């Protein structure tokens, strides 16, 4: 089984942030990821910056970019224009999402005249061009969903609309990834389910993010980071170890695709890829399983 990785970035807001993003891209590029993706701000707030980052990746690297796109805050015509601009810029992969309201925490409400749901958005994307489409999924269930099975049913509708890959929300509970894959397969999901891996040293930030997106923060993880607020070096080592343990376990049971939430930092992702056996200039090693 060939091993495949992809890296996610967010569009930078300042010149300094742009420099640091490009340092990360250049460091990770030699690892030959299957694709790199660029997020879209809540409510479409980064439309121009996402486009500019994706376009620069097309123009200046050998990487294949995927642009994230959400249904929120725009009419179908406006979103179709964004999709067309991507097609014209040579982008052939979109990560299609429902998205969140710009006012984080507000209940989701479809935009009048817009795409109401992810399956509808995927149909809109496919009407513009034969894009590859990836979507999200949630091992610990999306906060708006009544049951995990309802979430998986929605995932199947996204696949029926044309998605060919499901990237998971990060989940530190590795068993949740495994249970989710088994359940999704049982319910008929056949596309690759790609664990989203979150290697981060900012534990407090992760706890906040996890609370918003319904991911649990296990007690063992809290204990590992406890008392280390002023000790970045140790947090780095722990973050790399936690993510490495997770990918190694998932790899051993047959997961062969991993998506890294890089947070525009290369170091941890680079180290974990090395642990997976991925080196610059060398084709990814065969997975152990
Ligand atoms: P979906 O999987 O389509 O739906 C999630 C749940 O919402 C459903 O199970 C359902 O219960 C409910 N729901 C769906 N449609 C409706 C509807 N019409 N009315 C009411 N409820 C509904 N966010 C960004 O803003 N920008 C990004 O770039 C971005 N990238 C992401 C990448 C990945 C891999 C992941 C996992 C998430 C990302 N997100 C991003 C976060 C995502 O937008 C939020 O989690 C959002 O709440 C759900 O979007 P979704 O596409 O995952 O929703």
Coordinates of C-alpha atoms and ligand atoms in Angstrom, one line a residue:
X1 CA 0.0 0.0 0.0
X2 CA 1.6 3.3 -1.0
X3 CA 1.6 6.0 1.7
X4 CA 0.3 9.4 0.8
X5 CA 0.4 12.7 2.8
X6 CA -1.2 16.1 2.3
X7 CA -0.7 19.4 4.1
X8 CA -3.1 22.1 5.0
X9 CA -2.3 25.8 5.3
X10 CA -4.3 28.9 5.9
X11 CA -4.0 32.1 3.9
X12 CA -1.6 34.7 5.6
X13 CA -2.9 38.1 6.8
X14 CA 0.4 40.0 6.9
X15 CA 3.7 40.1 5.0
X16 CA 5.5 38.4 7.9
X17 CA 2.9 35.7 8.0
X18 CA 3.3 35.2 4.3
X19 CA 7.1 34.8 4.7
X20 CA 6.6 32.3 7.4
X21 CA 3.9 30.4 5.3
X22 CA 6.3 30.2 2.3
X23 CA 9.1 29.0 4.5
X24 CA 6.9 26.2 5.6
X25 CA 5.7 25.4 2.1
X26 CA 9.3 25.3 0.8
X27 CA 10.4 23.0 3.6
X28 CA 7.5 20.5 3.1
X29 CA 7.5 20.6 -0.7
X30 CA 10.4 18.1 -1.1
X31 CA 8.3 15.5 0.8
X32 CA 6.1 15.3 -2.4
X33 CA 2.7 15.5 -0.8
X34 CA -0.3 14.3 -2.9
X35 CA -1.7 17.8 -2.6
X36 CA -1.6 20.8 -0.3
X37 CA -4.8 22.6 0.7
X38 CA -5.5 26.2 1.6
X39 CA -8.4 27.1 3.9
X40 CA -11.2 29.6 3.3
X41 CA -12.1 31.9 6.2
X42 CA -15.4 31.6 8.1
X43 CA -18.1 33.3 6.1
X44 CA -15.8 33.6 3.0
X45 CA -13.7 36.2 4.7
X46 CA -10.5 35.1 3.0
X47 CA -11.8 34.8 -0.6
X48 CA -9.0 36.9 -2.1
X49 CA -6.2 35.7 0.2
X50 CA -7.1 32.0 -0.3
X51 CA -7.2 32.6 -4.1
X52 CA -3.9 34.5 -4.1
X53 CA -2.2 31.7 -2.0
X54 CA -3.5 28.9 -4.2
X55 CA -2.5 30.8 -7.4
X56 CA 1.0 31.3 -6.1
X57 CA 1.3 27.6 -5.3
X58 CA 0.2 26.8 -8.9
X59 CA 2.6 29.4 -10.4
X60 CA 5.7 28.9 -8.2
X61 CA 5.8 25.3 -7.0
X62 CA 5.4 21.8 -8.4
X63 CA 2.7 21.1 -5.7
X64 CA -1.0 20.4 -6.5
X65 CA -3.1 22.8 -4.6
X66 CA -6.7 22.2 -3.3
X67 CA -8.8 25.3 -2.5
X68 CA -11.2 25.1 0.4
X69 CA -14.6 26.6 -0.3
X70 CA -17.7 27.0 1.9
X71 CA -21.4 27.6 1.2
X72 CA -21.6 30.6 3.7
X73 CA -22.3 34.2 3.0
X74 CA -22.5 34.2 -0.8
X75 CA -25.1 33.5 -3.5
X76 CA -24.7 30.7 -5.9
X77 CA -23.6 33.1 -8.6
X78 CA -20.9 34.5 -6.4
X79 CA -19.6 31.1 -5.5
X80 CA -19.8 29.9 -9.1
X81 CA -17.6 32.8 -10.0
X82 CA -15.0 31.8 -7.3
X83 CA -15.1 28.2 -8.7
X84 CA -14.6 29.5 -12.3
X85 CA -11.6 31.6 -11.1
X86 CA -10.0 28.6 -9.7
X87 CA -10.6 26.6 -12.9
X88 CA -9.1 29.4 -14.9
X89 CA -6.1 29.6 -12.6
X90 CA -5.4 25.9 -13.2
X91 CA -6.7 24.6 -9.9
X92 CA -8.4 21.2 -10.2
X93 CA -9.1 20.2 -6.6
X94 CA -11.6 21.8 -4.2
X95 CA -12.3 20.9 -0.5
X96 CA -16.1 21.5 -0.4
X97 CA -17.6 22.5 2.9
X98 CA -20.8 23.7 4.5
X99 CA -18.8 26.1 6.6
X100 CA -19.6 28.1 9.7
X101 CA -21.2 31.5 10.2
X102 CA -18.9 34.5 10.3
X103 CA -20.1 35.1 13.9
X104 CA -18.4 32.0 15.4
X105 CA -20.9 30.0 17.5
X106 CA -24.0 31.3 15.7
X107 CA -26.3 28.6 14.4
X108 CA -25.8 27.7 10.8
X109 CA -28.3 29.4 8.5
X110 CA -28.1 28.9 4.7
X111 CA -27.5 32.1 2.7
X112 CA -30.5 33.3 0.6
X113 CA -29.8 32.4 -3.0
X114 CA -26.8 30.4 -1.9
X115 CA -25.8 26.7 -1.8
X116 CA -27.6 25.3 1.2
X117 CA -25.6 22.2 1.9
X118 CA -22.3 20.6 0.9
X119 CA -23.8 18.1 -1.5
X120 CA -25.5 21.0 -3.3
X121 CA -22.2 22.9 -3.4
X122 CA -20.4 19.8 -4.9
X123 CA -23.0 19.7 -7.7
X124 CA -22.3 23.4 -8.3
X125 CA -18.5 22.7 -8.5
X126 CA -19.0 19.8 -10.9
X127 CA -21.2 22.0 -13.1
X128 CA -18.3 24.4 -13.6
X129 CA -15.6 21.8 -14.2
X130 CA -14.4 18.3 -13.6
X131 CA -12.7 19.1 -10.3
X132 CA -11.5 16.5 -7.8
X133 CA -13.6 17.1 -4.7
X134 CA -12.6 16.3 -1.1
X135 CA -15.0 16.8 1.9
X136 CA -14.9 16.7 5.7
X137 CA -16.0 14.0 8.1
X138 CA -16.2 13.8 11.9
X139 CA -15.0 10.7 13.8
X140 CA -16.5 12.2 17.0
X141 CA -19.5 13.6 15.1
X142 CA -20.2 17.2 14.1
X143 CA -21.7 19.3 16.9
X144 CA -24.8 20.1 14.7
X145 CA -25.6 16.4 14.0
X146 CA -28.0 14.4 16.0
X147 CA -26.2 11.1 15.5
X148 CA -23.0 9.8 14.0
X149 CA -25.0 7.8 11.5
X150 CA -26.8 11.0 10.3
X151 CA -23.3 12.4 9.7
X152 CA -22.2 9.3 7.8
X153 CA -25.5 9.5 5.8
X154 CA -24.6 13.1 4.8
X155 CA -21.1 11.9 3.9
X156 CA -22.6 9.4 1.5
X157 CA -24.7 12.2 -0.1
X158 CA -21.5 14.2 -0.6
X159 CA -19.9 11.2 -2.2
X160 CA -23.0 10.6 -4.4
X161 CA -22.6 14.2 -5.5
X162 CA -19.0 13.6 -6.6
X163 CA -16.6 13.7 -3.6
X164 CA -13.8 11.2 -3.8
X165 CA -12.0 11.7 -0.4
X166 CA -13.1 12.4 3.1
X167 CA -10.7 14.2 5.4
X168 CA -11.4 13.8 9.1
X169 CA -11.6 16.6 11.7
X170 CA -8.7 16.1 14.1
X171 CA -9.4 13.6 16.9
X172 CA -6.8 12.8 19.5
X173 CA -8.7 9.7 20.4
X174 CA -7.2 7.3 17.9
X175 CA -9.8 4.7 18.6
X176 CA -12.4 7.2 17.4
X177 CA -10.7 7.2 14.0
X178 CA -10.7 3.5 13.9
X179 CA -14.3 3.1 15.0
X180 CA -15.4 5.8 12.5
X181 CA -13.7 4.1 9.6
X182 CA -15.3 0.7 10.5
X183 CA -18.7 2.2 10.8
X184 CA -18.4 4.3 7.6
X185 CA -17.3 1.2 5.7
X186 CA -20.2 -0.8 7.2
X187 CA -22.7 1.9 6.1
X188 CA -21.3 1.9 2.5
X189 CA -18.6 4.6 2.4
X190 CA -16.0 3.4 -0.1
X191 CA -13.8 6.4 -0.7
X192 CA -10.6 6.9 1.2
X193 CA -11.1 8.3 4.8
X194 CA -8.0 10.3 5.5
X195 CA -7.2 11.1 9.2
X196 CA -6.6 14.8 9.8
X197 CA -3.5 15.0 12.1
X198 CA -3.1 18.1 14.3
X199 CA 0.5 18.5 15.5
X200 CA 0.6 21.5 17.7
X201 CA 2.5 23.0 20.6
X202 CA -0.2 25.4 21.4
X203 CA -2.2 23.2 23.7
X204 CA -4.5 25.9 25.1
X205 CA -5.4 26.9 21.6
X206 CA -6.2 23.3 20.7
X207 CA -8.5 22.9 23.7
X208 CA -10.4 26.0 22.6
X209 CA -10.6 24.8 19.0
X210 CA -11.6 21.3 20.1
X211 CA -14.5 22.7 22.1
X212 CA -15.8 24.5 19.1
X213 CA -15.7 21.6 16.7
X214 CA -16.8 18.8 19.0
X215 CA -13.4 17.0 19.3
X216 CA -12.6 15.5 22.7
X217 CA -9.4 16.3 24.6
X218 CA -8.5 13.1 26.5
X219 CA -7.3 13.3 30.1
X220 CA -4.0 11.6 29.2
X221 CA -3.3 14.4 26.7
X222 CA -4.1 17.1 29.3
X223 CA -1.7 15.4 31.7
X224 CA 1.1 15.3 29.2
X225 CA 0.9 19.1 28.6
X226 CA 0.1 20.0 32.2
X227 CA 2.5 22.6 33.8
X228 CA 4.3 23.2 30.5
X229 CA 2.8 26.6 29.6
X230 CA 6.3 28.3 29.8
X231 CA 8.2 25.3 28.3
X232 CA 7.9 25.4 24.5
X233 CA 10.8 23.0 23.9
X234 CA 9.1 20.2 25.9
X235 CA 5.7 21.0 24.4
X236 CA 7.3 20.5 20.9
X237 CA 8.7 17.1 21.8
X238 CA 5.4 16.0 23.3
X239 CA 3.4 17.3 20.4
X240 CA 5.6 15.4 17.9
X241 CA 5.5 12.2 20.0
X242 CA 1.7 12.4 20.3
X243 CA 1.2 12.8 16.6
X244 CA 3.8 10.2 15.7
X245 CA 2.2 7.6 18.0
X246 CA -1.1 8.3 16.4
X247 CA 0.1 8.0 12.8
X248 CA 2.1 4.9 13.6
X249 CA -0.9 3.2 15.1
X250 CA -3.2 4.2 12.2
X251 CA -0.5 3.2 9.7
X252 CA -0.1 -0.2 11.3
X253 CA -3.8 -1.0 10.9
X254 CA -3.8 0.0 7.3
X255 CA -4.5 3.8 7.0
X256 CA -2.3 4.9 4.1
X257 CA -3.3 8.6 3.7
X258 CA -2.7 11.3 6.2
X259 CA -3.7 15.0 6.1
X260 CA -1.7 17.4 8.3
X261 CA -3.1 20.5 9.8
X262 CA 0.2 22.3 9.6
X263 CA -1.0 25.7 11.0
X264 CA 1.6 27.1 8.6
X265 CA 4.5 25.6 10.6
X266 CA 6.7 22.9 9.0
X267 CA 8.8 21.5 11.8
X268 CA 6.4 19.1 13.5
X269 CA 4.8 17.9 10.3
X270 CA 8.2 17.4 8.7
X271 CA 9.4 15.3 11.7
X272 CA 6.3 13.2 11.7
X273 CA 6.6 12.5 8.0
X274 CA 10.1 11.3 8.6
X275 CA 8.8 8.9 11.2
X276 CA 6.3 7.6 8.6
X277 CA 9.3 7.0 6.3
X278 CA 8.7 9.9 4.0
X279 CA 12.0 11.6 2.9
X280 CA 12.8 14.3 0.4
X281 CA 13.3 12.9 -3.0
X282 CA 12.3 9.4 -2.0
X283 CA 9.0 7.9 -3.0
X284 CA 6.8 7.2 0.2
X285 CA 7.7 3.9 1.7
X286 CA 5.2 1.1 1.6
X287 CA 2.9 1.1 4.6
X288 CA 3.7 -1.5 7.2
X289 CA 0.3 -3.2 7.1
Ligands
LIG1 P1 -21.1 19.1 6.6 O1 -20.4 17.9 6.9 O2 -21.7 19.4 5.3 O3 -22.3 19.3 7.7 C1 -22.0 19.2 9.1 C2 -23.3 19.0 9.9 O4 -24.1 20.2 9.8 C3 -24.3 18.0 9.3 O5 -24.0 16.7 9.8 C4 -25.6 18.5 9.6 O6 -26.1 18.0 10.9 C5 -25.4 20.0 9.7 N1 -25.9 20.6 8.4 C6 -25.5 20.5 7.2 N2 -26.1 21.2 6.3 C7 -27.1 21.9 7.0 C8 -28.1 22.8 6.7 N3 -28.3 23.2 5.4 N4 -28.9 23.3 7.7 C9 -28.6 22.9 9.0 N5 -27.7 22.0 9.4 C10 -26.9 21.5 8.4 N6 -14.3 25.8 7.8 C11 -14.0 27.0 7.1 O7 -14.7 28.0 7.4 N7 -13.1 27.0 6.2 C12 -12.3 26.0 5.9 O8 -11.5 26.0 5.0 C13 -12.5 24.7 6.5 N8 -11.8 23.6 6.2 C14 -12.1 22.4 6.9 C15 -11.4 21.3 6.5 C16 -11.7 20.1 7.1 C17 -11.0 18.8 6.7 C18 -12.7 20.0 8.2 C19 -12.9 18.7 8.9 C20 -13.4 21.1 8.6 C21 -13.1 22.4 7.9 N9 -13.8 23.5 8.2 C22 -13.5 24.7 7.6 C23 -14.8 23.5 9.3 C24 -16.2 23.3 8.8 O9 -16.6 24.4 8.0 C25 -17.1 23.3 10.0 O10 -16.9 22.1 10.8 C26 -18.6 23.4 9.7 O11 -19.3 23.5 10.9 C27 -19.2 22.2 8.9 O12 -18.8 22.2 7.6 P2 -18.8 20.8 6.9 O13 -18.6 20.9 5.4 O14 -17.9 19.9 7.6 O15 -20.3 20.4 7.1

